[in-house]
Amino acid sequence: ELKVEQNPLFLSMQEGKNYTIYCNYSTTSDRLYWYRQDPGKSLESLFVLLSNGAVKQEGRLMASLDTKARLSTLHITAAVHDLSATYFCAVDSNSRGGSEKLVFGKGTKLTVNP
Amino acid sequence: NAGVTQTPKFRVLKTGQSMTLLCAQDMNHEYMYWYRQDPGMGLRLIHYSVGEGTTAKGEVPDGYNVSRLKKQNFLLGLESAAPSQTSVYFCASSAHGGRTSYSNQPQHFGDGTRLSIL
């Protein structure tokens, strides 16, 4: 059974600082997603990582995937208040193809303080 | 450009009542999903569908039924609501589900339905 763990679950940081959110998963998968959720809102797709070594960047966020270590990271550079949200990683549990049965981590609630 | 639309947005039920949540997508997606989100739990898959007329169980299917009579619609039913089913329900759809295509399309989510069961 696939398990996905994120840490930290809560992160309070100052504007301008850097930090990394970690996503570990327990079984083989080469498809990982990062989503953002604002309070009371839907989930917004940030990154899709499809292979070992994949790295994607959008603005102050950069995501990477190491399938051998079963680890993805979401790095925040020079945080700004607008990045305050909950971030989820999700891993495709179906290693033999078929549906995208995603297993989500519990989320990291990020608060960026002035 | 509606994307994924969920109806209703809010609902309060009494224990034992039944109701149906509707999800509609206008992106011609094959795959559709129902999740529930509870505080501190992330999202958990209830049921999913890989095409019109098909459904399958996810991680937490007990107490729910689903139907996919039309490609664009995916219905989630609660036959006899229980307080443990108080949650936010999200519907999602995706363009494909297989590894035959290495498309980078993620699942697209609706705005959610907040359901309270008293």
Coordinates of N, CA and C in Angstrom, one line a residue:
Chain A
E1 N 0.8 -1.2 0.0 CA 0.0 0.0 0.0 C 0.9 1.2 0.0
L2 N 0.6 2.1 -0.9 CA 1.4 3.4 -1.0 C 1.1 4.3 0.1
K3 N 2.1 4.8 0.7 CA 1.9 5.9 1.7 C 2.8 7.1 1.3
V4 N 2.2 8.2 1.5 CA 2.9 9.5 1.2 C 3.0 10.4 2.4
E5 N 4.2 10.8 2.7 CA 4.4 11.6 3.9 C 5.1 12.9 3.5
Q6 N 4.5 14.0 4.0 CA 5.0 15.3 3.8 C 5.6 15.8 5.1
N7 N 6.6 16.6 5.0 CA 7.1 17.3 6.2 C 7.8 18.6 5.8
P8 N 7.7 19.6 6.5 CA 6.8 19.6 7.7 C 5.3 19.8 7.4
L9 N 4.5 19.6 8.4 CA 3.0 19.8 8.2 C 2.7 21.2 8.3
F10 N 3.4 21.9 9.1 CA 3.2 23.4 9.3 C 4.5 24.1 9.2
L11 N 4.5 25.2 8.5 CA 5.7 25.9 8.2 C 5.4 27.4 8.3
S12 N 6.1 28.1 9.2 CA 6.0 29.5 9.3 C 7.3 30.2 9.0
M13 N 7.3 31.0 8.0 CA 8.6 31.6 7.6 C 8.5 33.1 7.3
Q14 N 9.6 33.7 7.3 CA 9.6 35.2 7.1 C 9.8 35.4 5.6
E15 N 9.2 36.5 5.2 CA 9.4 36.9 3.8 C 10.9 37.0 3.5
G16 N 11.3 36.6 2.3 CA 12.7 36.7 1.9 C 13.5 35.5 2.2
K17 N 13.0 34.6 3.0 CA 13.7 33.4 3.4 C 13.5 32.3 2.4
N18 N 14.4 31.3 2.4 CA 14.3 30.1 1.6 C 13.9 28.9 2.5
Y19 N 13.1 27.9 1.9 CA 12.8 26.7 2.6 C 12.4 25.6 1.7
T20 N 12.5 24.4 2.2 CA 12.1 23.2 1.4 C 11.1 22.4 2.1
I21 N 10.1 21.9 1.3 CA 9.1 21.0 1.8 C 9.4 19.6 1.1
Y22 N 9.3 18.6 2.0 CA 9.7 17.3 1.5 C 8.5 16.3 1.4
C23 N 8.6 15.5 0.4 CA 7.5 14.5 0.1 C 8.2 13.1 -0.1
N24 N 8.0 12.2 0.8 CA 8.5 10.9 0.7 C 7.3 9.9 0.4
Y25 N 7.6 8.9 -0.4 CA 6.6 7.9 -0.6 C 7.2 6.5 -0.6
S26 N 6.3 5.6 -0.3 CA 6.8 4.2 0.2 C 7.0 3.2 -0.9
T27 N 6.3 3.3 -2.1 CA 6.5 2.3 -3.1 C 6.8 3.0 -4.5
T28 N 7.2 2.2 -5.4 CA 7.7 2.7 -6.7 C 6.7 3.4 -7.4
S29 N 7.0 4.6 -7.9 CA 6.2 5.4 -8.7 C 7.0 6.4 -9.4
D30 N 6.7 6.7 -10.7 CA 7.5 7.8 -11.4 C 6.6 8.9 -11.8
R31 N 5.5 9.1 -11.1 CA 4.6 10.2 -11.5 C 4.2 10.9 -10.2
L32 N 4.5 12.2 -10.0 CA 4.3 12.9 -8.8 C 3.8 14.3 -9.1
Y33 N 2.8 14.8 -8.3 CA 2.2 16.0 -8.6 C 2.3 16.9 -7.3
W34 N 2.4 18.2 -7.6 CA 2.3 19.2 -6.5 C 1.1 20.1 -6.8
Y35 N 0.3 20.3 -5.7 CA -0.9 21.1 -5.8 C -0.8 22.2 -4.7
R36 N -1.5 23.3 -5.0 CA -1.6 24.4 -4.0 C -3.1 24.5 -3.7
Q37 N -3.4 24.8 -2.4 CA -4.8 25.0 -2.0 C -4.9 26.2 -1.1
D38 N -5.6 27.3 -1.5 CA -5.9 28.4 -0.6 C -7.1 28.1 0.3
P39 N -7.2 28.7 1.4 CA -8.3 28.3 2.4 C -9.7 28.4 1.7
G40 N -10.4 27.3 1.8 CA -11.8 27.3 1.3 C -11.9 27.2 -0.2
K41 N -10.8 27.0 -0.8 CA -10.7 26.9 -2.3 C -10.4 25.6 -2.8
S42 N -10.4 25.5 -4.1 CA -10.1 24.2 -4.8 C -8.6 24.0 -4.9
L43 N -8.2 22.9 -5.5 CA -6.7 22.6 -5.6 C -6.3 23.1 -7.0
E44 N -5.1 23.7 -7.0 CA -4.5 24.2 -8.2 C -3.3 23.5 -8.5
S45 N -3.1 23.0 -9.7 CA -2.0 22.2 -10.1 C -0.8 23.1 -10.2
L46 N 0.4 22.7 -9.6 CA 1.6 23.5 -9.7 C 2.6 22.8 -10.6
F47 N 2.9 21.5 -10.3 CA 3.9 20.8 -11.1 C 3.5 19.4 -11.3
V48 N 3.9 18.9 -12.5 CA 3.8 17.4 -12.8 C 5.2 16.9 -13.0
L49 N 5.6 16.0 -12.3 CA 7.0 15.4 -12.4 C 6.8 14.0 -12.8
L50 N 7.4 13.7 -14.0 CA 7.1 12.4 -14.7 C 8.3 11.4 -14.7
S51 N 9.4 11.8 -14.3 CA 10.6 10.9 -14.4 C 11.6 11.2 -13.4
N52 N 12.5 10.3 -13.2 CA 13.6 10.5 -12.2 C 14.5 11.7 -12.7
G53 N 14.8 12.5 -11.7 CA 15.6 13.7 -12.0 C 14.9 14.9 -12.6
A54 N 13.5 14.8 -12.7 CA 12.8 15.9 -13.2 C 12.9 17.1 -12.3
V55 N 13.0 18.2 -12.9 CA 13.1 19.5 -12.1 C 12.2 20.5 -12.9
K56 N 11.3 21.1 -12.2 CA 10.5 22.2 -12.8 C 10.5 23.4 -11.9
Q57 N 10.4 24.6 -12.5 CA 10.4 25.8 -11.8 C 9.4 26.7 -12.3
E58 N 8.7 27.4 -11.4 CA 7.7 28.4 -11.7 C 7.8 29.5 -10.7
G59 N 8.3 30.7 -11.1 CA 8.5 31.8 -10.1 C 9.4 31.4 -9.0
R60 N 8.9 31.5 -7.8 CA 9.8 31.3 -6.6 C 9.7 29.8 -6.1
L61 N 9.0 29.0 -6.9 CA 8.9 27.6 -6.5 C 9.6 26.7 -7.5
M62 N 10.3 25.7 -6.9 CA 11.0 24.7 -7.8 C 10.8 23.3 -7.2
A63 N 10.4 22.4 -8.0 CA 10.1 21.0 -7.6 C 11.0 20.1 -8.3
S64 N 11.4 19.0 -7.6 CA 12.3 18.0 -8.1 C 11.8 16.6 -7.7
L65 N 12.2 15.6 -8.4 CA 11.8 14.2 -8.2 C 13.0 13.3 -8.2
D66 N 13.2 12.5 -7.2 CA 14.2 11.5 -7.2 C 13.5 10.2 -6.9
T67 N 13.2 9.4 -8.0 CA 12.5 8.2 -7.9 C 13.2 7.1 -7.2
K68 N 14.5 7.1 -7.2 CA 15.3 6.1 -6.5 C 15.2 6.3 -5.0
A69 N 15.2 7.5 -4.6 CA 15.1 7.8 -3.2 C 13.6 7.9 -2.7
R70 N 12.7 7.9 -3.7 CA 11.3 8.0 -3.5 C 11.0 9.3 -2.7
L71 N 11.6 10.4 -3.3 CA 11.6 11.7 -2.6 C 11.3 12.8 -3.6
S72 N 10.4 13.7 -3.3 CA 10.3 14.9 -4.1 C 10.4 16.1 -3.1
T73 N 11.0 17.2 -3.6 CA 11.1 18.4 -2.8 C 10.4 19.6 -3.6
L74 N 9.9 20.5 -2.7 CA 9.4 21.7 -3.2 C 10.1 22.8 -2.5
H75 N 11.0 23.5 -3.3 CA 11.8 24.6 -2.7 C 11.2 25.9 -3.0
I76 N 11.2 26.7 -1.9 CA 10.7 28.1 -2.0 C 11.9 29.0 -1.8
T77 N 12.0 29.9 -2.8 CA 13.1 30.9 -2.8 C 12.5 32.3 -2.5
A78 N 13.1 33.0 -1.5 CA 12.7 34.3 -1.2 C 11.2 34.5 -1.1
A79 N 10.7 33.8 -0.1 CA 9.3 33.7 0.1 C 8.6 35.1 0.2
V80 N 7.4 35.2 -0.4 CA 6.5 36.3 -0.3 C 5.2 35.9 0.3
H81 N 4.4 36.9 0.8 CA 3.2 36.6 1.5 C 2.2 35.8 0.6
D82 N 2.2 36.1 -0.6 CA 1.3 35.5 -1.6 C 1.4 34.0 -1.7
L83 N 2.6 33.5 -1.2 CA 2.8 32.0 -1.3 C 2.2 31.3 -0.1
S84 N 1.6 32.0 0.8 CA 0.9 31.4 2.0 C -0.3 30.6 1.5
A85 N -0.3 29.3 1.8 CA -1.3 28.3 1.3 C -0.9 27.0 1.9
T86 N -1.7 26.0 1.5 CA -1.4 24.6 1.8 C -0.9 23.9 0.6
Y87 N 0.2 23.2 0.7 CA 0.8 22.6 -0.5 C 0.7 21.0 -0.3
F88 N 0.2 20.4 -1.3 CA 0.0 18.9 -1.3 C 0.9 18.3 -2.4
C89 N 1.5 17.2 -2.0 CA 2.1 16.3 -3.0 C 1.2 15.1 -3.2
A90 N 1.1 14.6 -4.4 CA 0.3 13.4 -4.7 C 1.1 12.5 -5.6
V91 N 1.0 11.2 -5.3 CA 1.8 10.2 -6.0 C 0.8 9.2 -6.7
D92 N 1.1 8.9 -7.9 CA 0.3 7.9 -8.6 C 0.5 6.5 -8.1
S93 N -0.5 5.9 -7.6 CA -0.4 4.6 -6.9 C -0.4 3.4 -7.9
N94 N -0.7 3.7 -9.1 CA -0.9 2.6 -10.1 C 0.4 2.5 -10.9
S95 N 1.3 1.6 -10.5 CA 2.6 1.5 -11.2 C 2.6 0.7 -12.5
R96 N 1.4 0.1 -12.8 CA 1.4 -0.7 -14.0 C 0.5 0.0 -15.1
G97 N 0.2 1.2 -14.9 CA -0.6 1.9 -15.9 C -2.0 1.8 -15.5
G98 N -2.9 2.5 -16.2 CA -4.3 2.6 -15.9 C -4.6 3.9 -15.4
S99 N -5.4 4.0 -14.4 CA -5.9 5.3 -13.9 C -4.9 6.0 -13.1
E100 N -5.0 7.3 -13.0 CA -4.2 8.1 -12.1 C -4.8 8.0 -10.7
K101 N -4.6 6.9 -10.0 CA -5.1 6.8 -8.7 C -4.1 7.5 -7.7
L102 N -4.4 8.7 -7.4 CA -3.4 9.5 -6.6 C -3.6 9.3 -5.1
V103 N -2.5 9.2 -4.4 CA -2.5 9.2 -3.0 C -1.8 10.5 -2.5
F104 N -2.6 11.2 -1.7 CA -2.1 12.5 -1.3 C -1.4 12.5 0.0
G105 N -0.4 13.4 0.2 CA 0.1 13.6 1.5 C -0.9 14.5 2.3
K106 N -0.6 14.7 3.6 CA -1.5 15.4 4.4 C -1.4 16.9 4.2
G107 N -0.5 17.4 3.5 CA -0.4 18.8 3.2 C 0.6 19.5 4.1
T108 N 1.2 20.6 3.6 CA 2.0 21.5 4.4 C 1.4 22.8 4.4
K109 N 1.0 23.3 5.5 CA 0.4 24.6 5.6 C 1.5 25.7 5.8
L110 N 1.7 26.5 4.8 CA 2.8 27.5 4.8 C 2.2 28.8 5.1
T111 N 2.8 29.5 6.0 CA 2.5 30.9 6.4 C 3.7 31.7 6.2
V112 N 3.6 32.7 5.4 CA 4.8 33.6 5.2 C 4.4 34.9 5.9
N113 N 5.3 35.3 6.8 CA 5.1 36.5 7.6 C 5.9 37.7 7.1
P114 N 5.4 38.9 7.2 CA 6.1 40.0 6.8 C 7.4 40.2 7.6
Chain B
N1 N -15.3 29.1 -19.8 CA -14.5 27.9 -19.6 C -14.7 27.4 -18.2
A2 N -15.8 26.5 -18.1 CA -16.2 26.1 -16.7 C -15.3 25.1 -16.1
G3 N -14.8 24.1 -16.8 CA -13.9 23.1 -16.3 C -14.7 22.1 -15.5
V4 N -14.5 22.0 -14.2 CA -15.2 21.0 -13.4 C -16.2 21.8 -12.5
T5 N -17.4 21.4 -12.5 CA -18.5 22.1 -11.8 C -19.1 21.2 -10.8
Q6 N -19.2 21.6 -9.6 CA -19.8 20.7 -8.5 C -21.1 21.4 -8.0
T7 N -22.1 20.6 -7.8 CA -23.4 21.0 -7.3 C -23.9 20.1 -6.2
P8 N -24.4 20.6 -5.1 CA -24.4 22.0 -4.6 C -23.0 22.3 -4.0
K9 N -22.9 23.6 -3.6 CA -21.6 24.0 -3.0 C -21.7 23.8 -1.5
F10 N -22.9 23.8 -0.9 CA -23.0 23.6 0.6 C -24.3 22.8 0.8
R11 N -24.3 22.0 1.8 CA -25.5 21.3 2.1 C -25.4 20.8 3.6
V12 N -26.5 20.9 4.3 CA -26.6 20.3 5.6 C -27.7 19.2 5.6
L13 N -27.4 18.1 6.1 CA -28.3 16.9 6.1 C -28.5 16.5 7.6
K14 N -29.6 15.8 7.8 CA -29.8 15.1 9.1 C -29.3 13.6 8.9
T15 N -28.9 13.0 10.0 CA -28.5 11.6 9.9 C -29.6 10.8 9.3
G16 N -29.2 9.9 8.4 CA -30.2 9.0 7.8 C -30.7 9.5 6.5
Q17 N -30.6 10.8 6.2 CA -31.1 11.3 4.9 C -30.2 10.9 3.8
S18 N -30.7 11.0 2.6 CA -29.9 10.7 1.4 C -29.7 11.9 0.5
M19 N -28.7 11.9 -0.3 CA -28.5 13.0 -1.2 C -27.5 12.6 -2.3
T20 N -27.5 13.3 -3.4 CA -26.6 13.1 -4.5 C -25.8 14.4 -4.8
L21 N -24.5 14.2 -4.9 CA -23.7 15.3 -5.4 C -23.4 15.1 -6.9
L22 N -23.5 16.2 -7.6 CA -23.3 16.2 -9.0 C -22.0 16.8 -9.4
C23 N -21.3 16.2 -10.3 CA -20.0 16.7 -10.9 C -20.2 16.7 -12.4
A24 N -19.9 17.8 -13.0 CA -19.9 17.9 -14.5 C -18.6 18.5 -15.0
Q25 N -18.1 18.0 -16.0 CA -16.9 18.5 -16.7 C -17.1 18.7 -18.2
D26 N -16.6 19.8 -18.7 CA -16.8 20.1 -20.1 C -15.5 20.0 -20.9
M27 N -14.5 19.2 -20.4 CA -13.2 19.1 -21.0 C -13.1 17.8 -21.8
N28 N -14.2 17.0 -21.9 CA -14.2 15.7 -22.6 C -13.2 14.7 -22.0
H29 N -13.0 14.8 -20.7 CA -12.1 13.9 -20.0 C -12.7 12.5 -19.8
E30 N -11.8 11.5 -20.0 CA -12.3 10.2 -19.8 C -12.4 9.8 -18.3
Y31 N -11.5 10.3 -17.5 CA -11.4 9.8 -16.1 C -12.0 10.8 -15.1
M32 N -12.8 10.4 -14.2 CA -13.3 11.3 -13.2 C -13.2 10.6 -11.8
Y33 N -13.1 11.5 -10.8 CA -12.8 11.0 -9.4 C -13.6 11.8 -8.4
W34 N -13.9 11.1 -7.3 CA -14.5 11.8 -6.1 C -13.5 11.6 -4.9
Y35 N -13.2 12.7 -4.3 CA -12.4 12.7 -3.1 C -13.1 13.3 -1.9
R36 N -12.7 13.0 -0.7 CA -13.1 13.7 0.5 C -11.9 14.3 1.1
Q37 N -12.1 15.5 1.7 CA -11.0 16.1 2.4 C -11.4 16.4 3.8
D38 N -10.7 15.9 4.7 CA -10.9 16.1 6.2 C -9.7 16.8 6.8
P39 N -9.9 17.6 7.8 CA -8.8 18.3 8.4 C -7.6 17.4 8.8
G40 N -6.4 17.8 8.3 CA -5.2 17.0 8.7 C -5.1 15.7 8.0
M41 N -6.0 15.4 7.0 CA -6.0 14.1 6.3 C -5.6 14.1 4.9
G42 N -5.4 15.3 4.3 CA -5.2 15.4 2.9 C -6.5 15.0 2.2
L43 N -6.4 14.5 0.9 CA -7.5 14.1 0.2 C -7.5 12.6 0.0
R44 N -8.6 11.9 0.2 CA -8.7 10.5 0.0 C -9.7 10.1 -1.1
L45 N -9.3 9.2 -1.9 CA -10.1 8.8 -3.0 C -11.3 7.9 -2.6
I46 N -12.5 8.3 -3.0 CA -13.7 7.5 -2.6 C -14.0 6.5 -3.7
H47 N -14.3 7.0 -4.9 CA -14.6 6.2 -6.1 C -14.0 6.9 -7.3
Y48 N -13.8 6.2 -8.4 CA -13.4 6.8 -9.6 C -14.0 6.1 -10.8
S49 N -13.9 6.7 -12.0 CA -14.4 6.1 -13.2 C -13.4 6.3 -14.3
V50 N -13.2 5.3 -15.1 CA -12.3 5.3 -16.2 C -13.0 5.6 -17.5
G51 N -14.3 5.7 -17.5 CA -15.1 6.0 -18.7 C -16.6 5.9 -18.4
E52 N -17.3 6.3 -19.4 CA -18.8 6.3 -19.3 C -19.2 4.8 -19.0
G53 N -20.1 4.7 -18.0 CA -20.6 3.4 -17.6 C -19.7 2.5 -16.7
T54 N -18.6 3.1 -16.3 CA -17.7 2.3 -15.5 C -17.5 3.0 -14.2
T55 N -17.3 2.3 -13.1 CA -17.0 2.9 -11.8 C -16.1 1.9 -11.0
A56 N -15.3 2.4 -10.1 CA -14.4 1.5 -9.3 C -14.2 2.1 -7.9
K57 N -13.9 1.3 -7.0 CA -13.7 1.7 -5.6 C -12.3 2.3 -5.4
G58 N -12.3 3.4 -4.6 CA -11.0 4.0 -4.2 C -10.6 3.5 -2.8
E59 N -10.0 4.4 -2.1 CA -9.5 4.1 -0.7 C -10.6 4.0 0.3
V60 N -11.6 4.9 0.3 CA -12.6 5.0 1.3 C -14.0 4.9 0.7
P61 N -14.4 3.8 0.1 CA -15.7 3.8 -0.6 C -17.0 3.5 0.2
D62 N -16.8 3.0 1.4 CA -17.9 2.6 2.2 C -18.9 3.7 2.5
G63 N -20.2 3.4 2.3 CA -21.2 4.4 2.6 C -21.5 5.3 1.4
Y64 N -20.9 5.1 0.3 CA -21.0 5.9 -0.9 C -21.3 5.0 -2.2
N65 N -22.1 5.6 -3.1 CA -22.3 4.9 -4.4 C -22.1 6.0 -5.5
V66 N -21.7 5.5 -6.7 CA -21.5 6.5 -7.7 C -22.1 5.9 -9.0
S67 N -22.3 6.9 -10.0 CA -22.7 6.5 -11.3 C -22.2 7.4 -12.3
R68 N -21.9 6.8 -13.5 CA -21.3 7.6 -14.6 C -22.1 7.2 -15.9
L69 N -23.3 7.7 -15.9 CA -24.2 7.4 -17.1 C -23.8 8.2 -18.3
K70 N -23.3 9.4 -18.1 CA -22.8 10.2 -19.2 C -21.3 10.5 -19.0
K71 N -20.6 10.7 -20.1 CA -19.2 10.9 -20.0 C -18.9 12.2 -19.2
Q72 N -19.7 13.2 -19.3 CA -19.4 14.5 -18.7 C -19.8 14.5 -17.2
N73 N -20.6 13.6 -16.7 CA -21.2 13.7 -15.4 C -20.7 12.5 -14.5
F74 N -20.5 12.8 -13.2 CA -20.1 11.7 -12.3 C -20.9 12.1 -11.0
L75 N -21.8 11.2 -10.6 CA -22.6 11.4 -9.4 C -22.1 10.6 -8.2
L76 N -22.2 11.3 -7.1 CA -21.8 10.6 -5.8 C -23.0 10.6 -4.9
G77 N -23.4 9.4 -4.5 CA -24.6 9.3 -3.6 C -24.3 8.9 -2.2
L78 N -25.0 9.4 -1.3 CA -25.0 9.0 0.1 C -26.4 8.4 0.4
E79 N -26.5 7.2 0.6 CA -27.8 6.5 0.8 C -28.4 6.8 2.1
S80 N -27.6 6.8 3.2 CA -28.0 7.0 4.5 C -26.9 7.8 5.3
A81 N -27.0 9.1 5.2 CA -25.9 9.9 5.7 C -25.6 9.7 7.2
A82 N -24.3 9.7 7.5 CA -23.8 9.6 8.9 C -22.9 10.8 9.2
P83 N -22.9 11.1 10.5 CA -22.0 12.3 10.9 C -20.6 12.1 10.4
S84 N -20.1 10.9 10.3 CA -18.7 10.6 9.9 C -18.5 11.0 8.4
Q85 N -19.5 11.3 7.7 CA -19.4 11.7 6.3 C -19.4 13.2 6.2
T86 N -19.4 13.9 7.3 CA -19.2 15.4 7.3 C -17.8 15.6 6.7
S87 N -17.8 16.4 5.6 CA -16.5 16.6 5.0 C -16.6 17.6 3.8
V88 N -15.5 17.9 3.2 CA -15.5 18.6 1.9 C -15.3 17.6 0.8
Y89 N -16.1 17.6 -0.1 CA -16.0 16.6 -1.2 C -15.6 17.3 -2.5
F90 N -14.5 16.8 -3.1 CA -14.0 17.3 -4.3 C -14.1 16.3 -5.5
C91 N -14.6 16.8 -6.6 CA -14.6 16.0 -7.8 C -13.4 16.5 -8.7
A92 N -12.8 15.6 -9.4 CA -11.7 15.9 -10.3 C -11.9 15.1 -11.6
S93 N -11.3 15.6 -12.7 CA -11.2 14.8 -13.9 C -9.9 14.9 -14.5
S94 N -9.5 14.0 -15.4 CA -8.3 14.0 -16.1 C -8.4 13.5 -17.5
A95 N -7.5 13.9 -18.3 CA -7.6 13.6 -19.8 C -7.3 12.2 -20.1
H96 N -6.5 11.5 -19.3 CA -6.1 10.2 -19.5 C -5.7 9.5 -18.2
G97 N -5.5 8.2 -18.2 CA -5.1 7.6 -17.0 C -4.0 6.6 -17.2
G98 N -3.5 6.5 -18.4 CA -2.6 5.4 -18.6 C -1.2 5.9 -18.9
R99 N -0.3 5.0 -18.9 CA 1.1 5.3 -19.1 C 1.4 5.1 -20.6
T100 N 0.4 4.8 -21.4 CA 0.7 4.8 -22.9 C 0.9 6.2 -23.4
S101 N 0.4 7.1 -22.7 CA 0.6 8.5 -23.1 C 1.4 9.2 -22.0
Y102 N 2.5 9.9 -22.3 CA 3.3 10.6 -21.3 C 2.9 12.0 -21.3
S103 N 1.6 12.3 -21.4 CA 1.1 13.6 -21.2 C 1.4 14.1 -19.8
N104 N 1.6 15.4 -19.7 CA 1.8 15.9 -18.3 C 0.6 16.6 -17.8
Q105 N -0.6 16.1 -18.2 CA -1.8 16.7 -17.7 C -2.2 16.2 -16.3
P106 N -2.4 17.2 -15.4 CA -2.8 16.8 -14.0 C -4.3 16.6 -13.9
Q107 N -4.7 16.2 -12.7 CA -6.2 16.1 -12.5 C -6.7 17.6 -12.3
H108 N -7.8 17.9 -12.8 CA -8.4 19.2 -12.6 C -9.6 19.1 -11.6
F109 N -9.6 19.9 -10.6 CA -10.5 19.8 -9.5 C -11.6 20.9 -9.6
G110 N -12.8 20.5 -9.1 CA -13.9 21.4 -8.9 C -13.7 22.2 -7.6
D111 N -14.6 23.1 -7.3 CA -14.5 24.0 -6.1 C -14.9 23.3 -4.8
G112 N -15.5 22.1 -4.9 CA -15.8 21.4 -3.6 C -17.2 21.6 -3.2
T113 N -17.7 20.6 -2.4 CA -19.0 20.7 -1.8 C -18.8 20.5 -0.3
R114 N -19.2 21.5 0.5 CA -19.1 21.3 1.9 C -20.4 20.7 2.5
L115 N -20.3 19.5 3.0 CA -21.4 18.7 3.5 C -21.3 18.5 5.0
S116 N -22.4 18.9 5.7 CA -22.4 18.7 7.1 C -23.6 17.8 7.4
I117 N -23.4 16.9 8.3 CA -24.4 15.9 8.7 C -24.6 15.9 10.2
L118 N -25.8 16.3 10.6 CA -26.1 16.5 12.0 C -26.7 15.3 12.6

